XYZ file of C-alpha atoms in Angstrom:
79
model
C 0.000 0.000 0.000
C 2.547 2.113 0.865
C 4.520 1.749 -2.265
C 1.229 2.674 -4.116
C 0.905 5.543 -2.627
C 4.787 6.311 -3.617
C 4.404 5.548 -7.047
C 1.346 7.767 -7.297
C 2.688 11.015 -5.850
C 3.191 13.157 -8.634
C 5.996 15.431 -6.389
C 8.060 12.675 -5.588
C 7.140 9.352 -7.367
C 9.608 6.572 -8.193
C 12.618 8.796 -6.935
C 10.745 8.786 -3.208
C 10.464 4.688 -3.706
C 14.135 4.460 -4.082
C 14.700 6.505 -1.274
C 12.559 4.515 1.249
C 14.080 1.033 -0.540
C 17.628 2.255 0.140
C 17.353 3.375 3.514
C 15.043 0.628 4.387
C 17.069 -2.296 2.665
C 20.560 -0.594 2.310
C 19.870 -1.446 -1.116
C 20.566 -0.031 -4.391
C 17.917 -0.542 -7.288
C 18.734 -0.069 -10.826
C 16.342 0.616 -13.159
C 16.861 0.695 -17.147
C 16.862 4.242 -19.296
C 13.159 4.126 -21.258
C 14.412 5.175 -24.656
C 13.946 2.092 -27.356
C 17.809 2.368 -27.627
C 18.832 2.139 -24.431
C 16.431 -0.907 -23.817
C 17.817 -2.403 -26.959
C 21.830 -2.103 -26.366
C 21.480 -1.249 -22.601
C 23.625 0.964 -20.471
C 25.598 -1.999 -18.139
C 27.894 0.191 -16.708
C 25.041 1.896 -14.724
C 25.104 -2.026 -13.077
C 28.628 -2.235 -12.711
C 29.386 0.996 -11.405
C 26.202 0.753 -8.797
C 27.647 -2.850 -7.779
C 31.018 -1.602 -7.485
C 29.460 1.250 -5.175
C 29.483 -2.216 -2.455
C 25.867 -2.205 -1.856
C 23.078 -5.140 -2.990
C 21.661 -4.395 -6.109
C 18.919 -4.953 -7.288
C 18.183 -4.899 -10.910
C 15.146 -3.956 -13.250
C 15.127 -6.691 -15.923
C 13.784 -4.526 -19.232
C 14.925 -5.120 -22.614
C 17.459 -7.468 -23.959
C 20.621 -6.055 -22.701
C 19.518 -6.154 -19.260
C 18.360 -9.626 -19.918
C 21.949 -10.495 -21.420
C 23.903 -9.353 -18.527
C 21.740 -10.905 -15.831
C 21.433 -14.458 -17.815
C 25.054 -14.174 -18.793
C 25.960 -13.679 -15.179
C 23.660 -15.725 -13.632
C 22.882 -12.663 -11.217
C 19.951 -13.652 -9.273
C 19.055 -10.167 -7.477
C 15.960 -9.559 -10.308
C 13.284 -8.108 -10.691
């Protein structure tokens, strides 16, 4: 419910999600750009430079170059 709620704030949204996630879960979450070529070739170094950060990540799973990386890696932390 509370994530809902989040989500639905038009002030604060998905950046307010994160925020509660992180400090909640010590947790980074990492989220694919929306443009049809970023989906389609990816930007990985937003992974590896978040997972190099020492944190958990946890990834968004959107388009094929997310889907490469996490299936080529066998990283489980998916979502």
């Amino acid at each position: 419910e509370k994530m809902k709620q989040l989500l639905a704030d038009s002030e604060y949204g998905t950046g307010m999600l994160y925020y509660h996630v992180f400090r909640t879960f010590d947790v980074m979450i990492v989220t694919p750009k929306e443009s049809p070529e970023k989906l389609r070739f990816g930007s990985i170094q937003r992974i590896v430079s978040v997972m190099k950060s020492g944190v958990p990540v946890l990834v968004e799973v959107q388009g094929p170059a997310f889907e490469k990386f996490v299936d080529g890696y066998e990283y489980s932390c998916v979502y």
